[in-house]
mmCIF file of C-alpha atoms in Angstrom:
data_model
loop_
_atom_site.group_PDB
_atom_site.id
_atom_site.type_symbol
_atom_site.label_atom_id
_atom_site.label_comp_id
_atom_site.label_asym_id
_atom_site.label_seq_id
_atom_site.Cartn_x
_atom_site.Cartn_y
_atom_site.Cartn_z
ATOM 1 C CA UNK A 1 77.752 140.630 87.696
ATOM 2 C CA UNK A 2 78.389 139.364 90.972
ATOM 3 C CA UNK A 3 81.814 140.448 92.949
ATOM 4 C CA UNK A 4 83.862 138.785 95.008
ATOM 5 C CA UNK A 5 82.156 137.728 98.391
ATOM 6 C CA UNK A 6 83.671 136.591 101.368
ATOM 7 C CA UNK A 7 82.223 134.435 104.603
ATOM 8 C CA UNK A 8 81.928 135.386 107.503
ATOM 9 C CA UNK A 9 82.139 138.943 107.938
ATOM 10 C CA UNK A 10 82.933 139.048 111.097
ATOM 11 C CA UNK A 11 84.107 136.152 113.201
ATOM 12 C CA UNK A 12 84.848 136.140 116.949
ATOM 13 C CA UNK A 13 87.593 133.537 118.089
ATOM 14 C CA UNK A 14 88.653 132.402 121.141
ATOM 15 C CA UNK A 15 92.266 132.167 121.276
ATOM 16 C CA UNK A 16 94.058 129.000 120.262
ATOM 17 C CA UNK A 17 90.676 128.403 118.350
ATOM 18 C CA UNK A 18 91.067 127.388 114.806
ATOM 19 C CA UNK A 19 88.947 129.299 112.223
ATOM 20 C CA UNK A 20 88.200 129.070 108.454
ATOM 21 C CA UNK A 21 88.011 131.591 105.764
ATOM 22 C CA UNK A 22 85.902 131.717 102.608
ATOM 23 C CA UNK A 23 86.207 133.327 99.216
ATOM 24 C CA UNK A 24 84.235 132.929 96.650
ATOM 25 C CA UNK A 25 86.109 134.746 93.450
ATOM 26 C CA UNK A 26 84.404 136.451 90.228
ATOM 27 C CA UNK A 27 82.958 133.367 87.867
ATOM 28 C CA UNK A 28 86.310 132.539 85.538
ATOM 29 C CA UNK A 29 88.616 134.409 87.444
ATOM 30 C CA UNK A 30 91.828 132.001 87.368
ATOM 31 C CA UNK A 31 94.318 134.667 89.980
ATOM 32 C CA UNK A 32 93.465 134.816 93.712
ATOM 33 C CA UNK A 33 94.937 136.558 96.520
ATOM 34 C CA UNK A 34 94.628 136.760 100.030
ATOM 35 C CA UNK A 35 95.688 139.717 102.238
ATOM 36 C CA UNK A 36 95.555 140.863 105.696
ATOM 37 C CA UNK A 37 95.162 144.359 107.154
ATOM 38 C CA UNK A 38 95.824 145.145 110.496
ATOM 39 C CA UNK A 39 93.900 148.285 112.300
ATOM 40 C CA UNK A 40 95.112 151.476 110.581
ATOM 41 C CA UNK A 41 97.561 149.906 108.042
ATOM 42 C CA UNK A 42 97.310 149.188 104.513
ATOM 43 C CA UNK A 43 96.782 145.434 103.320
ATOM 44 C CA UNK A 44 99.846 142.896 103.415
ATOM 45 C CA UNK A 45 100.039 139.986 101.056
ATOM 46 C CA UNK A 46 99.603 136.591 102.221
ATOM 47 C CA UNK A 47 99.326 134.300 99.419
ATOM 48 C CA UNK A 48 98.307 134.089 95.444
ATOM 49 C CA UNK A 49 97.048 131.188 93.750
ATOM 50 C CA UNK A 50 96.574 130.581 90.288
ATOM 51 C CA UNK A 51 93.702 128.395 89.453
ATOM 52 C CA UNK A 52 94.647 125.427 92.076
ATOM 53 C CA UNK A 53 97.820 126.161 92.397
ATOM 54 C CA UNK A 54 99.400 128.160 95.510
ATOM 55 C CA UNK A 55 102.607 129.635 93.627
ATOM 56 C CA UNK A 56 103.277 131.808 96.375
ATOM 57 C CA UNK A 57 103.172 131.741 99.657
ATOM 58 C CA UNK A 58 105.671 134.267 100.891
ATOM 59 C CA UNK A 59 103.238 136.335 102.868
ATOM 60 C CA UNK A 60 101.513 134.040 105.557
ATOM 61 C CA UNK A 61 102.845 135.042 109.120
ATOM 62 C CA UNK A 62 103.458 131.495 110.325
ATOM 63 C CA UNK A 63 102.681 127.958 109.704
ATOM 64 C CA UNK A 64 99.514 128.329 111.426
ATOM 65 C CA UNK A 65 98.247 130.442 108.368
ATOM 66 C CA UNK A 66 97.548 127.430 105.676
ATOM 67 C CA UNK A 67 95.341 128.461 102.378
ATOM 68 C CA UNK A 68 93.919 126.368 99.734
ATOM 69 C CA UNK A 69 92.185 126.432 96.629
ATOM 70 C CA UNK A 70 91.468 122.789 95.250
ATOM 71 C CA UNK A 71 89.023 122.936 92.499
ATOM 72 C CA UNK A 72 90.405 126.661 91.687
ATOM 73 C CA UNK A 73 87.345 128.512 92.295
ATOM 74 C CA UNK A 74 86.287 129.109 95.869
ATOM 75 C CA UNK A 75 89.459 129.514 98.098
ATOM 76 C CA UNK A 76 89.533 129.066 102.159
ATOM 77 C CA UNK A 77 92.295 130.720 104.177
ATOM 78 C CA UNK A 78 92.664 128.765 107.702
ATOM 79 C CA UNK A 79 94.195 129.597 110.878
ATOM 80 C CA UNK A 80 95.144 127.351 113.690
ATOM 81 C CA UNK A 81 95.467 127.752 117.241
ATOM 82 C CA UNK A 82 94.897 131.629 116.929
ATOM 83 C CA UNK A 83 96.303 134.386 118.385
ATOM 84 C CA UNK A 84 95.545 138.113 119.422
ATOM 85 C CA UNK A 85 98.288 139.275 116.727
ATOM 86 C CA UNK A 86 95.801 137.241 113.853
ATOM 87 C CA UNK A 87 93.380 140.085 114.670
ATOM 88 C CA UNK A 88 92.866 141.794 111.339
ATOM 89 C CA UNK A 89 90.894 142.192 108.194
ATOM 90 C CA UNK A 90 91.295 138.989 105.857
ATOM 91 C CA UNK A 91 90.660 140.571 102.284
ATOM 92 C CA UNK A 92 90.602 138.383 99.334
ATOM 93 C CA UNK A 93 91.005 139.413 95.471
ATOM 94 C CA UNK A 94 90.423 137.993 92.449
ATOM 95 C CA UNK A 95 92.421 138.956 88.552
ATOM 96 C CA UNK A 96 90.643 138.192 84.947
ATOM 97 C CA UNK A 97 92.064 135.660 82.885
ATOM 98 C CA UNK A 98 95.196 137.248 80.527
ATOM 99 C CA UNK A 99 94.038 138.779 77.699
ATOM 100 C CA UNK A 100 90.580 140.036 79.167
ATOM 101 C CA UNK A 101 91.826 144.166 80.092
ATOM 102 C CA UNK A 102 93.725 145.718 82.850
ATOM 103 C CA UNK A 103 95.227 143.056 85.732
ATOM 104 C CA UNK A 104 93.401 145.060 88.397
ATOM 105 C CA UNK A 105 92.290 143.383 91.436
ATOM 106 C CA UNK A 106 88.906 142.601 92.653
ATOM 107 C CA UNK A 107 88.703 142.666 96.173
ATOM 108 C CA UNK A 108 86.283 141.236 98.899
ATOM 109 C CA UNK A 109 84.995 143.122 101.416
ATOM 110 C CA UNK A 110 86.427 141.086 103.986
ATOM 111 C CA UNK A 111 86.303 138.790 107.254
ATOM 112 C CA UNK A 112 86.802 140.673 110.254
ATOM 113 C CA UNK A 113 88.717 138.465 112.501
ATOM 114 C CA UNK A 114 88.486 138.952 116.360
ATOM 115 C CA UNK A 115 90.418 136.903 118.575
ATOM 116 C CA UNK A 116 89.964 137.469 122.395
ATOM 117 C CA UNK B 1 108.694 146.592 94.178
ATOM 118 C CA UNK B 2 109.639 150.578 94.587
ATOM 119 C CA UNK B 3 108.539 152.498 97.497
ATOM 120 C CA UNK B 4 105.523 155.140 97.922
ATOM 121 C CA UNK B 5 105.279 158.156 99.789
ATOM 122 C CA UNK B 6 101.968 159.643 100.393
ATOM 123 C CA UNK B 7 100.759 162.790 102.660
ATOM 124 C CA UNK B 8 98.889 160.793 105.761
ATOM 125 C CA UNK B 9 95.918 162.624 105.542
ATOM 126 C CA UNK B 10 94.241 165.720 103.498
ATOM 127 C CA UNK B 11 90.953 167.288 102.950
ATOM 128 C CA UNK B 12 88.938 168.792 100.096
ATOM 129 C CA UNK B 13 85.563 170.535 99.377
ATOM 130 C CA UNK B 14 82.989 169.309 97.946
ATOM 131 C CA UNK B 15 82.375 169.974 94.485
ATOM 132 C CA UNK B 16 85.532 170.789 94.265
ATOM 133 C CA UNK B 17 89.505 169.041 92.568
ATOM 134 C CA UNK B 18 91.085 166.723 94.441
ATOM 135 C CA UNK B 19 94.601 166.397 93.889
ATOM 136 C CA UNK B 20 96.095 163.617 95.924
ATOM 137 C CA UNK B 21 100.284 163.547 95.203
ATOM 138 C CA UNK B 22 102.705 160.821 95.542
ATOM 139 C CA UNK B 23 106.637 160.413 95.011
ATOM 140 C CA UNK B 24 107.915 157.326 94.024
ATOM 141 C CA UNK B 25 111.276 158.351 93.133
ATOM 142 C CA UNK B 26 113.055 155.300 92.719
ATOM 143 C CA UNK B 27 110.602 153.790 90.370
ATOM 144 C CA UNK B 28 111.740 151.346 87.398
ATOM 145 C CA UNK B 29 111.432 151.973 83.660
ATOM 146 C CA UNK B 30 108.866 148.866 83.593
ATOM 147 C CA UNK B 31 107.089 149.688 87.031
ATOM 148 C CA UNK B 32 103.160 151.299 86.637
ATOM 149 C CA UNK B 33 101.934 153.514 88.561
ATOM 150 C CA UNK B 34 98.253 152.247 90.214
ATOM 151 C CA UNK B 35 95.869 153.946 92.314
ATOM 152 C CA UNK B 36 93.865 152.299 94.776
ATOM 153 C CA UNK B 37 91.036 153.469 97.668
ATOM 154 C CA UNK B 38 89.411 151.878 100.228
ATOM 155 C CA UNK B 39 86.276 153.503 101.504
ATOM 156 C CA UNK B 40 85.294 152.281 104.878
ATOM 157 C CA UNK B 41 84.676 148.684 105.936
ATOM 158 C CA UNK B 42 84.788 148.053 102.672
ATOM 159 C CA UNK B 43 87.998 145.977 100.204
ATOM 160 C CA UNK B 44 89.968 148.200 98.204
ATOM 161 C CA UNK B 45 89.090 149.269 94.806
ATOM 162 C CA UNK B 46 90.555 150.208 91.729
ATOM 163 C CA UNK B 47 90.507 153.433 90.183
ATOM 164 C CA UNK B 48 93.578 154.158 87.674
ATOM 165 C CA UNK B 49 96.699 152.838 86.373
ATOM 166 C CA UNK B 50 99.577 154.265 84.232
ATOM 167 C CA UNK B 51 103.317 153.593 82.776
ATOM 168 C CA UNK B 52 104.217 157.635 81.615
ATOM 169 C CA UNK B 53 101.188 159.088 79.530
ATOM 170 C CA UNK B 54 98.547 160.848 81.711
ATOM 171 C CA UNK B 55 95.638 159.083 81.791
ATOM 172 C CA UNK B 56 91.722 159.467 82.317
ATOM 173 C CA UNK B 57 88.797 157.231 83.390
ATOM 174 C CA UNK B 58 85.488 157.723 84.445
ATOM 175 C CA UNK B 59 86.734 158.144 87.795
ATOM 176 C CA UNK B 60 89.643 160.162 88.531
ATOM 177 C CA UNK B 61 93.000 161.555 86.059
ATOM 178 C CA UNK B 62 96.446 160.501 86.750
ATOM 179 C CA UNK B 63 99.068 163.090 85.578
ATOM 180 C CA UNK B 64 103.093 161.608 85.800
ATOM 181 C CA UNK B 65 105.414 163.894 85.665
ATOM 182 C CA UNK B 66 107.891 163.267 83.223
ATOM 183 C CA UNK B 67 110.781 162.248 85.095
ATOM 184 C CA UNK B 68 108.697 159.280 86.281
ATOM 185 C CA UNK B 69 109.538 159.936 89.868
ATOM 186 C CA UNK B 70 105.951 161.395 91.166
ATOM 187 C CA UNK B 71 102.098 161.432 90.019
ATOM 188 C CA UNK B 72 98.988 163.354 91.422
ATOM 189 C CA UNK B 73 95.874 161.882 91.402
ATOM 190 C CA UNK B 74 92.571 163.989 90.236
ATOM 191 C CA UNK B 75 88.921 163.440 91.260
ATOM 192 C CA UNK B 76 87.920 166.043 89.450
ATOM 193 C CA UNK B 77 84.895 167.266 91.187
ATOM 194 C CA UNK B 78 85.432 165.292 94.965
ATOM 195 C CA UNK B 79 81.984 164.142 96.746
ATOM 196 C CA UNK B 80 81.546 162.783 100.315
ATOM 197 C CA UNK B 81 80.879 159.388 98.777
ATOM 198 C CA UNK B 82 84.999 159.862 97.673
ATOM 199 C CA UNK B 83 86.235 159.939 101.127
ATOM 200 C CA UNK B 84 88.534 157.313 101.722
ATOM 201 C CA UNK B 85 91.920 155.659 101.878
ATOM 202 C CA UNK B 86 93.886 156.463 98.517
ATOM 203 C CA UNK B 87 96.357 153.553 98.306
ATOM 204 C CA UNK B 88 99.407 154.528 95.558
ATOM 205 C CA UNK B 89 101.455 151.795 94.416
ATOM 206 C CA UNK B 90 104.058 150.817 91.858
ATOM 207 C CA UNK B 91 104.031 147.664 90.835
ATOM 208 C CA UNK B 92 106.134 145.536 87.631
ATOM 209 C CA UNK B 93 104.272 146.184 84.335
ATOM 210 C CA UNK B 94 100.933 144.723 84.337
ATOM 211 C CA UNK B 95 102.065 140.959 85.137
ATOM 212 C CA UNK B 96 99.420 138.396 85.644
ATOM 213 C CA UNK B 97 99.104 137.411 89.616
ATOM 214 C CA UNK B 98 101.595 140.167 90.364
ATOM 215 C CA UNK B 99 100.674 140.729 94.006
ATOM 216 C CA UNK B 100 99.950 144.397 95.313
ATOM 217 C CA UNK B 101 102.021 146.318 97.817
ATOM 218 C CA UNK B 102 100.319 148.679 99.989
ATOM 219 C CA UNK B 103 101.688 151.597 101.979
ATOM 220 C CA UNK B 104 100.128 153.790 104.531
ATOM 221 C CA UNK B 105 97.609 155.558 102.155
ATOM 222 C CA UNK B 106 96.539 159.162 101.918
ATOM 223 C CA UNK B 107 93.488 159.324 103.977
ATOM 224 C CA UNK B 108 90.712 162.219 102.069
ATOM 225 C CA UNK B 109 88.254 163.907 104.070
ATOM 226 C CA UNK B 110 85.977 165.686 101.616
ATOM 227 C CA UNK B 111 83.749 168.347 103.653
ATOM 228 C CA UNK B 112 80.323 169.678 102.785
#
């Protein structure tokens, strides 16, 4: 079936422009995540959601990070006013419903954000 | 979550074991094990998880020692299509929307 897909790949901002994420999970997944990974580093968490419901939020950098998910399917990640710093990969990951096998992670294969 | 320490970088032949080690000495009795890796410009992927028991998929072996505090990963028979960032990570039993903690990874160079 289909995986998790993410839009754009690649996005070039200007800075202090705001820009919006998208995720589109795996059909009937219920967990979401969103991560970013800066050049050379392994992936920090940003935020998790279960169905429409952001339960945590300990991750995102600043208040200019804001993520939502309001029919708990497709989630967008949005950035205001951004900065050099936001430069990174935005990775998002999706978790089966309990009950349906190992609690790995699905993952995206992620926005490429680019701010000059 | 418990801390992972991973060799930055290794190589392998192909064709042949990879054995890719990691210490996580101060692991809890409920913590997993999971193995992770990240092939270029692409997310990260699952391969393996375990609690103590050694276990096999169609993808790789993970052998525990039996103190808990370390594990080696095994692709048993490493192509170039394995090269990548191998991500090892501890994380609290296998709780639903328990987030992942990444470390530096070992990145594997597998020759020709």
């Amino acid at each position: 079936g289909a995986g998790v897909s993410q839009s754009p790949r690649y996005k070039v901002a200007k800075r202090g422009q705001d820009v919006a994420l998208r995720c589109d999970p795996i059909s009937g997944h219920v967990s979401l995540f969103w991560y970013q990974q800066a050049l050379g580093q392994g992936p920090e968490f940003l935020t998790y959601f279960q169905n429409e419901a952001q339960l945590d939020k300990s991750g995102l950098p600043s208040d200019r990070f804001f993520a939502e998910r309001p029919e708990g399917s497709v989630s967008t990640l949005k950035i205001q006013r951004t900065q050099q710093e936001d430069s990174a990969v935005y990775l998002c990951a999706s978790t089966a419903p309990p009950g349906q096998g190992v609690y790995e992670q699905y993952f995206g294969p992620g926005t490429r954000l680019t701010v000059t | 979550d418990a801390k992972t320490t991973q060799p930055p970088s290794m190589d392998c032949a192909e064709g042949r074991a990879a054995n890719l080690p990691c210490n996580h000495s101060t692991i809890s009795g409920n913590e997993y094990v999971y193995w992770y890796r990240q092939i270029h410009s692409q997310g990260p992927q699952y391969i393996i998880h375990g609690l103590k028991n050694n276990e096999t998929n169609e993808m790789a072996s993970l052998i525990i020692t039996e103190d808990r505090k370390s594990s080696t990963l095994i692709l048993p028979h490493a192509t170039l299509r394995d090269t990548a960032v191998y991500y090892c990570i501890v994380r609290v039993a296998e709780e639903y929307g328990n987030k992942l903690v990444f470390g530096a990874g070992t990145i594997l160079r597998v020759k020709s």
